[in-house]
PDB file of N, CA and C in Angstrom:
ATOM      1  N   MET U   1       3.592 -49.786  -4.920  1.00 49.00           N
ATOM      2  CA  MET U   1       2.629 -48.950  -4.231  1.00 49.00           C
ATOM      3  C   MET U   1       2.910 -47.474  -4.528  1.00 49.00           C
ATOM      4  N   ARG U   2       1.878 -46.713  -4.904  1.00 51.00           N
ATOM      5  CA  ARG U   2       2.021 -45.301  -5.244  1.00 51.00           C
ATOM      6  C   ARG U   2       2.032 -44.437  -4.004  1.00 51.00           C
ATOM      7  N   SER U   3       2.754 -43.316  -4.082  1.00 51.00           N
ATOM      8  CA  SER U   3       2.760 -42.342  -2.998  1.00 51.00           C
ATOM      9  C   SER U   3       1.475 -41.519  -3.084  1.00 51.00           C
ATOM     10  N   LEU U   4       0.890 -41.211  -1.953  1.00 55.00           N
ATOM     11  CA  LEU U   4      -0.342 -40.418  -1.942  1.00 55.00           C
ATOM     12  C   LEU U   4      -0.075 -38.945  -2.254  1.00 55.00           C
ATOM     13  N   ALA U   5       1.152 -38.497  -2.035  1.00 56.00           N
ATOM     14  CA  ALA U   5       1.484 -37.093  -2.269  1.00 56.00           C
ATOM     15  C   ALA U   5       1.574 -36.761  -3.745  1.00 56.00           C
ATOM     16  N   THR U   6       1.941 -37.706  -4.600  1.00 55.00           N
ATOM     17  CA  THR U   6       2.093 -37.440  -6.019  1.00 55.00           C
ATOM     18  C   THR U   6       1.033 -38.190  -6.806  1.00 55.00           C
ATOM     19  N   PRO U   7       0.045 -37.492  -7.374  1.00 55.00           N
ATOM     20  CA  PRO U   7      -0.974 -38.166  -8.164  1.00 55.00           C
ATOM     21  C   PRO U   7      -0.393 -38.625  -9.490  1.00 55.00           C
ATOM     22  N   PRO U   8      -1.018 -39.580 -10.125  1.00 56.00           N
ATOM     23  CA  PRO U   8      -0.543 -40.018 -11.435  1.00 56.00           C
ATOM     24  C   PRO U   8      -0.566 -38.864 -12.425  1.00 56.00           C
ATOM     25  N   ALA U   9       0.343 -38.880 -13.371  1.00 55.00           N
ATOM     26  CA  ALA U   9       0.484 -37.791 -14.342  1.00 55.00           C
ATOM     27  C   ALA U   9      -0.794 -37.561 -15.132  1.00 55.00           C
ATOM     28  N   SER U  10      -1.569 -38.596 -15.376  1.00 53.00           N
ATOM     29  CA  SER U  10      -2.769 -38.453 -16.191  1.00 53.00           C
ATOM     30  C   SER U  10      -3.868 -37.656 -15.492  1.00 53.00           C
ATOM     31  N   THR U  11      -3.859 -37.538 -14.161  1.00 51.00           N
ATOM     32  CA  THR U  11      -4.923 -36.819 -13.457  1.00 51.00           C
ATOM     33  C   THR U  11      -4.555 -35.387 -13.118  1.00 51.00           C
ATOM     34  N   THR U  12      -3.319 -34.994 -13.229  1.00 53.00           N
ATOM     35  CA  THR U  12      -2.954 -33.626 -12.883  1.00 53.00           C
ATOM     36  C   THR U  12      -3.525 -32.607 -13.846  1.00 53.00           C
ATOM     37  N   ARG U  13      -3.471 -32.832 -15.103  1.00 57.00           N
ATOM     38  CA  ARG U  13      -3.932 -31.873 -16.099  1.00 57.00           C
ATOM     39  C   ARG U  13      -5.433 -31.625 -16.033  1.00 57.00           C
ATOM     40  N   PRO U  14      -6.283 -32.631 -16.029  1.00 58.00           N
ATOM     41  CA  PRO U  14      -7.723 -32.361 -15.959  1.00 58.00           C
ATOM     42  C   PRO U  14      -8.130 -31.635 -14.676  1.00 58.00           C
ATOM     43  N   THR U  15      -7.472 -31.904 -13.569  1.00 61.00           N
ATOM     44  CA  THR U  15      -7.798 -31.221 -12.313  1.00 61.00           C
ATOM     45  C   THR U  15      -7.552 -29.727 -12.447  1.00 61.00           C
ATOM     46  N   VAL U  16      -6.452 -29.365 -13.055  1.00 58.00           N
ATOM     47  CA  VAL U  16      -6.132 -27.953 -13.259  1.00 58.00           C
ATOM     48  C   VAL U  16      -7.188 -27.303 -14.140  1.00 58.00           C
ATOM     49  N   LEU U  17      -7.595 -27.964 -15.191  1.00 58.00           N
ATOM     50  CA  LEU U  17      -8.609 -27.411 -16.084  1.00 58.00           C
ATOM     51  C   LEU U  17      -9.947 -27.248 -15.371  1.00 58.00           C
ATOM     52  N   VAL U  18     -10.322 -28.203 -14.570  1.00 59.00           N
ATOM     53  CA  VAL U  18     -11.598 -28.111 -13.847  1.00 59.00           C
ATOM     54  C   VAL U  18     -11.563 -26.947 -12.875  1.00 59.00           C
ATOM     55  N   ARG U  19     -10.452 -26.764 -12.184  1.00 61.00           N
ATOM     56  CA  ARG U  19     -10.343 -25.652 -11.232  1.00 61.00           C
ATOM     57  C   ARG U  19     -10.421 -24.312 -11.950  1.00 61.00           C
ATOM     58  N   SER U  20      -9.752 -24.184 -13.089  1.00 59.00           N
ATOM     59  CA  SER U  20      -9.761 -22.900 -13.791  1.00 59.00           C
ATOM     60  C   SER U  20     -11.141 -22.589 -14.375  1.00 59.00           C
ATOM     61  N   MET U  21     -11.896 -23.599 -14.728  1.00 59.00           N
ATOM     62  CA  MET U  21     -13.231 -23.369 -15.275  1.00 59.00           C
ATOM     63  C   MET U  21     -14.254 -23.129 -14.161  1.00 59.00           C
ATOM     64  N   ALA U  22     -13.942 -23.553 -12.948  1.00 63.00           N
ATOM     65  CA  ALA U  22     -14.875 -23.387 -11.836  1.00 63.00           C
ATOM     66  C   ALA U  22     -14.962 -21.931 -11.386  1.00 63.00           C
ATOM     67  N   THR U  23     -13.900 -21.156 -11.566  1.00 64.00           N
ATOM     68  CA  THR U  23     -13.919 -19.744 -11.182  1.00 64.00           C
ATOM     69  C   THR U  23     -13.883 -18.905 -12.459  1.00 64.00           C
ATOM     70  N   PRO U  24     -15.016 -18.324 -12.830  1.00 72.00           N
ATOM     71  CA  PRO U  24     -15.048 -17.527 -14.063  1.00 72.00           C
ATOM     72  C   PRO U  24     -14.234 -16.250 -13.898  1.00 72.00           C
ATOM     73  N   PRO U  25     -13.693 -15.735 -14.965  1.00 75.00           N
ATOM     74  CA  PRO U  25     -12.920 -14.500 -14.875  1.00 75.00           C
ATOM     75  C   PRO U  25     -13.846 -13.335 -14.506  1.00 75.00           C
ATOM     76  N   ALA U  26     -13.263 -12.335 -13.884  1.00 83.00           N
ATOM     77  CA  ALA U  26     -14.043 -11.164 -13.491  1.00 83.00           C
ATOM     78  C   ALA U  26     -14.569 -10.454 -14.736  1.00 83.00           C
ATOM     79  N   SER U  27     -15.743  -9.901 -14.617  1.00 93.00           N
ATOM     80  CA  SER U  27     -16.312  -9.168 -15.752  1.00 93.00           C
ATOM     81  C   SER U  27     -15.620  -7.816 -15.881  1.00 93.00           C
ATOM     82  N   ILE U  28     -15.760  -7.215 -17.026  1.00 92.00           N
ATOM     83  CA  ILE U  28     -15.147  -5.903 -17.269  1.00 92.00           C
ATOM     84  C   ILE U  28     -15.721  -4.873 -16.303  1.00 92.00           C
ATOM     85  N   ALA U  29     -17.009  -4.961 -16.019  1.00 91.00           N
ATOM     86  CA  ALA U  29     -17.627  -4.020 -15.079  1.00 91.00           C
ATOM     87  C   ALA U  29     -17.015  -4.163 -13.687  1.00 91.00           C
ATOM     88  N   GLN U  30     -16.751  -5.399 -13.263  1.00 93.00           N
ATOM     89  CA  GLN U  30     -16.141  -5.615 -11.954  1.00 93.00           C
ATOM     90  C   GLN U  30     -14.718  -5.058 -11.928  1.00 93.00           C
ATOM     91  N   LEU U  31     -14.001  -5.266 -13.004  1.00 94.00           N
ATOM     92  CA  LEU U  31     -12.631  -4.758 -13.073  1.00 94.00           C
ATOM     93  C   LEU U  31     -12.615  -3.230 -13.064  1.00 94.00           C
ATOM     94  N   LYS U  32     -13.528  -2.605 -13.810  1.00 95.00           N
ATOM     95  CA  LYS U  32     -13.609  -1.143 -13.829  1.00 95.00           C
ATOM     96  C   LYS U  32     -13.950  -0.613 -12.448  1.00 95.00           C
ATOM     97  N   SER U  33     -14.847  -1.283 -11.765  1.00 95.00           N
ATOM     98  CA  SER U  33     -15.225  -0.880 -10.415  1.00 95.00           C
ATOM     99  C   SER U  33     -14.038  -0.979  -9.461  1.00 95.00           C
ATOM    100  N   ALA U  34     -13.286  -2.056  -9.581  1.00 95.00           N
ATOM    101  CA  ALA U  34     -12.110  -2.240  -8.731  1.00 95.00           C
ATOM    102  C   ALA U  34     -11.068  -1.163  -9.001  1.00 95.00           C
ATOM    103  N   VAL U  35     -10.855  -0.834 -10.270  1.00 96.00           N
ATOM    104  CA  VAL U  35      -9.893   0.202 -10.636  1.00 96.00           C
ATOM    105  C   VAL U  35     -10.346   1.559 -10.098  1.00 96.00           C
ATOM    106  N   ALA U  36     -11.624   1.864 -10.220  1.00 97.00           N
ATOM    107  CA  ALA U  36     -12.146   3.139  -9.718  1.00 97.00           C
ATOM    108  C   ALA U  36     -11.954   3.236  -8.202  1.00 97.00           C
ATOM    109  N   HIS U  37     -12.210   2.146  -7.510  1.00 98.00           N
ATOM    110  CA  HIS U  37     -12.032   2.120  -6.054  1.00 98.00           C
ATOM    111  C   HIS U  37     -10.563   2.327  -5.693  1.00 98.00           C
ATOM    112  N   GLN U  38      -9.668   1.684  -6.416  1.00 98.00           N
ATOM    113  CA  GLN U  38      -8.242   1.838  -6.148  1.00 98.00           C
ATOM    114  C   GLN U  38      -7.780   3.261  -6.430  1.00 98.00           C
ATOM    115  N   GLN U  39      -8.300   3.867  -7.484  1.00 98.00           N
ATOM    116  CA  GLN U  39      -7.932   5.252  -7.791  1.00 98.00           C
ATOM    117  C   GLN U  39      -8.394   6.196  -6.687  1.00 98.00           C
ATOM    118  N   GLN U  40      -9.584   5.934  -6.152  1.00 98.00           N
ATOM    119  CA  GLN U  40     -10.100   6.752  -5.051  1.00 98.00           C
ATOM    120  C   GLN U  40      -9.206   6.604  -3.821  1.00 98.00           C
ATOM    121  N   GLU U  41      -8.789   5.402  -3.531  1.00 98.00           N
ATOM    122  CA  GLU U  41      -7.901   5.168  -2.399  1.00 98.00           C
ATOM    123  C   GLU U  41      -6.547   5.839  -2.615  1.00 98.00           C
ATOM    124  N   ILE U  42      -6.047   5.805  -3.842  1.00 98.00           N
ATOM    125  CA  ILE U  42      -4.764   6.444  -4.148  1.00 98.00           C
ATOM    126  C   ILE U  42      -4.866   7.950  -3.938  1.00 98.00           C
ATOM    127  N   ARG U  43      -5.982   8.553  -4.382  1.00 98.00           N
ATOM    128  CA  ARG U  43      -6.165   9.998  -4.177  1.00 98.00           C
ATOM    129  C   ARG U  43      -6.206  10.340  -2.690  1.00 98.00           C
ATOM    130  N   ALA U  44      -6.887   9.522  -1.894  1.00 98.00           N
ATOM    131  CA  ALA U  44      -6.965   9.761  -0.447  1.00 98.00           C
ATOM    132  C   ALA U  44      -5.581   9.625   0.194  1.00 98.00           C
ATOM    133  N   LEU U  45      -4.829   8.624  -0.212  1.00 98.00           N
ATOM    134  CA  LEU U  45      -3.479   8.445   0.327  1.00 98.00           C
ATOM    135  C   LEU U  45      -2.559   9.592  -0.076  1.00 98.00           C
ATOM    136  N   ALA U  46      -2.690  10.061  -1.304  1.00 98.00           N
ATOM    137  CA  ALA U  46      -1.874  11.186  -1.768  1.00 98.00           C
ATOM    138  C   ALA U  46      -2.187  12.442  -0.953  1.00 98.00           C
ATOM    139  N   ALA U  47      -3.453  12.663  -0.657  1.00 98.00           N
ATOM    140  CA  ALA U  47      -3.837  13.823   0.157  1.00 98.00           C
ATOM    141  C   ALA U  47      -3.253  13.708   1.564  1.00 98.00           C
ATOM    142  N   THR U  48      -3.268  12.508   2.109  1.00 98.00           N
ATOM    143  CA  THR U  48      -2.703  12.288   3.445  1.00 98.00           C
ATOM    144  C   THR U  48      -1.200  12.558   3.441  1.00 98.00           C
ATOM    145  N   VAL U  49      -0.514  12.088   2.412  1.00 98.00           N
ATOM    146  CA  VAL U  49       0.930  12.310   2.314  1.00 98.00           C
ATOM    147  C   VAL U  49       1.235  13.805   2.195  1.00 98.00           C
ATOM    148  N   LYS U  50       0.454  14.528   1.410  1.00 98.00           N
ATOM    149  CA  LYS U  50       0.665  15.973   1.269  1.00 98.00           C
ATOM    150  C   LYS U  50       0.454  16.685   2.601  1.00 98.00           C
ATOM    151  N   GLU U  51      -0.571  16.299   3.331  1.00 98.00           N
ATOM    152  CA  GLU U  51      -0.839  16.906   4.639  1.00 98.00           C
ATOM    153  C   GLU U  51       0.302  16.614   5.607  1.00 98.00           C
ATOM    154  N   GLN U  52       0.788  15.386   5.600  1.00 98.00           N
ATOM    155  CA  GLN U  52       1.901  15.033   6.483  1.00 98.00           C
ATOM    156  C   GLN U  52       3.167  15.796   6.104  1.00 98.00           C
ATOM    157  N   ALA U  53       3.405  15.981   4.821  1.00 98.00           N
ATOM    158  CA  ALA U  53       4.574  16.743   4.368  1.00 98.00           C
ATOM    159  C   ALA U  53       4.480  18.187   4.850  1.00 98.00           C
ATOM    160  N   SER U  54       3.285  18.747   4.800  1.00 97.00           N
ATOM    161  CA  SER U  54       3.071  20.107   5.277  1.00 97.00           C
ATOM    162  C   SER U  54       3.345  20.207   6.780  1.00 97.00           C
ATOM    163  N   GLN U  55       2.871  19.234   7.525  1.00 98.00           N
ATOM    164  CA  GLN U  55       3.109  19.227   8.973  1.00 98.00           C
ATOM    165  C   GLN U  55       4.597  19.074   9.283  1.00 98.00           C
ATOM    166  N   ILE U  56       5.281  18.242   8.528  1.00 97.00           N
ATOM    167  CA  ILE U  56       6.721  18.049   8.731  1.00 97.00           C
ATOM    168  C   ILE U  56       7.471  19.350   8.460  1.00 97.00           C
ATOM    169  N   GLN U  57       7.071  20.069   7.409  1.00 97.00           N
ATOM    170  CA  GLN U  57       7.715  21.343   7.095  1.00 97.00           C
ATOM    171  C   GLN U  57       7.509  22.357   8.226  1.00 97.00           C
ATOM    172  N   LYS U  58       6.300  22.385   8.794  1.00 96.00           N
ATOM    173  CA  LYS U  58       6.023  23.313   9.896  1.00 96.00           C
ATOM    174  C   LYS U  58       6.886  22.990  11.106  1.00 96.00           C
ATOM    175  N   VAL U  59       6.979  21.721  11.464  1.00 96.00           N
ATOM    176  CA  VAL U  59       7.789  21.323  12.614  1.00 96.00           C
ATOM    177  C   VAL U  59       9.265  21.609  12.347  1.00 96.00           C
ATOM    178  N   SER U  60       9.726  21.343  11.132  1.00 94.00           N
ATOM    179  CA  SER U  60      11.121  21.620  10.776  1.00 94.00           C
ATOM    180  C   SER U  60      11.422  23.111  10.895  1.00 94.00           C
ATOM    181  N   ALA U  61      10.490  23.937  10.445  1.00 92.00           N
ATOM    182  CA  ALA U  61      10.670  25.382  10.550  1.00 92.00           C
ATOM    183  C   ALA U  61      10.717  25.818  12.014  1.00 92.00           C
ATOM    184  N   GLN U  62       9.863  25.259  12.841  1.00 91.00           N
ATOM    185  CA  GLN U  62       9.869  25.585  14.270  1.00 91.00           C
ATOM    186  C   GLN U  62      11.187  25.168  14.923  1.00 91.00           C
ATOM    187  N   LEU U  63      11.688  23.998  14.558  1.00 90.00           N
ATOM    188  CA  LEU U  63      12.971  23.549  15.107  1.00 90.00           C
ATOM    189  C   LEU U  63      14.110  24.460  14.667  1.00 90.00           C
ATOM    190  N   GLU U  64      14.075  24.878  13.421  1.00 88.00           N
ATOM    191  CA  GLU U  64      15.118  25.754  12.899  1.00 88.00           C
ATOM    192  C   GLU U  64      15.116  27.086  13.632  1.00 88.00           C
ATOM    193  N   VAL U  65      13.947  27.627  13.906  1.00 86.00           N
ATOM    194  CA  VAL U  65      13.835  28.903  14.628  1.00 86.00           C
ATOM    195  C   VAL U  65      14.368  28.735  16.045  1.00 86.00           C
ATOM    196  N   SER U  66      14.012  27.637  16.684  1.00 84.00           N
ATOM    197  CA  SER U  66      14.464  27.447  18.066  1.00 84.00           C
ATOM    198  C   SER U  66      15.970  27.197  18.130  1.00 84.00           C
ATOM    199  N   LYS U  67      16.572  26.631  17.099  1.00 81.00           N
ATOM    200  CA  LYS U  67      18.016  26.413  17.077  1.00 81.00           C
ATOM    201  C   LYS U  67      18.765  27.728  16.874  1.00 81.00           C
ATOM    202  N   SER U  68      18.259  28.572  15.993  1.00 70.00           N
ATOM    203  CA  SER U  68      18.977  29.788  15.629  1.00 70.00           C
ATOM    204  C   SER U  68      18.748  30.944  16.598  1.00 70.00           C
ATOM    205  N   ALA U  69      17.785  30.821  17.491  1.00 60.00           N
ATOM    206  CA  ALA U  69      17.538  31.905  18.442  1.00 60.00           C
ATOM    207  C   ALA U  69      18.710  31.976  19.421  1.00 60.00           C
ATOM    208  N   PRO U  70      19.363  33.132  19.473  1.00 67.00           N
ATOM    209  CA  PRO U  70      20.504  33.262  20.391  1.00 67.00           C
ATOM    210  C   PRO U  70      20.010  33.249  21.837  1.00 67.00           C
ATOM    211  N   GLN U  71      20.799  32.615  22.653  1.00 66.00           N
ATOM    212  CA  GLN U  71      20.459  32.555  24.074  1.00 66.00           C
ATOM    213  C   GLN U  71      21.446  33.448  24.816  1.00 66.00           C
ATOM    214  N   THR U  72      20.881  34.435  25.485  1.00 71.00           N
ATOM    215  CA  THR U  72      21.708  35.389  26.204  1.00 71.00           C
ATOM    216  C   THR U  72      21.750  35.009  27.675  1.00 71.00           C
ATOM    217  N   ILE U  73      22.949  34.980  28.187  1.00 74.00           N
ATOM    218  CA  ILE U  73      23.095  34.650  29.597  1.00 74.00           C
ATOM    219  C   ILE U  73      23.659  35.880  30.291  1.00 74.00           C
ATOM    220  N   ALA U  74      22.963  36.334  31.292  1.00 71.00           N
ATOM    221  CA  ALA U  74      23.427  37.496  32.036  1.00 71.00           C
ATOM    222  C   ALA U  74      24.492  37.057  33.014  1.00 71.00           C
ATOM    223  N   THR U  75      25.600  37.769  32.980  1.00 74.00           N
ATOM    224  CA  THR U  75      26.665  37.465  33.941  1.00 74.00           C
ATOM    225  C   THR U  75      26.913  38.692  34.788  1.00 74.00           C
ATOM    226  N   ASN U  76      27.064  38.504  36.034  1.00 71.00           N
ATOM    227  CA  ASN U  76      27.380  39.601  36.956  1.00 71.00           C
ATOM    228  C   ASN U  76      28.804  39.409  37.474  1.00 71.00           C
ATOM    229  N   PRO U  77      29.675  40.377  37.183  1.00 64.00           N
ATOM    230  CA  PRO U  77      31.061  40.222  37.667  1.00 64.00           C
ATOM    231  C   PRO U  77      31.208  40.417  39.160  1.00 64.00           C
TER     232      PRO U  77
END
C-alpha cells in the first residue's frame, strides 16, 4: 500500500511543469513598472531618513547646550 504523502516518482515531474506553465512570467513592462514604483518608494524613504537625521541633530544640539550651561547656585553665608 502506497503512502498518500509521497506521490509516485513518475507524477512529480509533470505536476511541476504544469504549475510552472500555468503562471506566465511577468512581462517586461510589468517589471519596469514594479522597479519604477520601488525606486519611488526608496526616494520617499531616503527623504524620511534625512528628515529624521536632521531632527536628531537638532535634539542632540539642544541636549548639548542644556548640559554645558553652568548652573549657578546662590549661597548666603
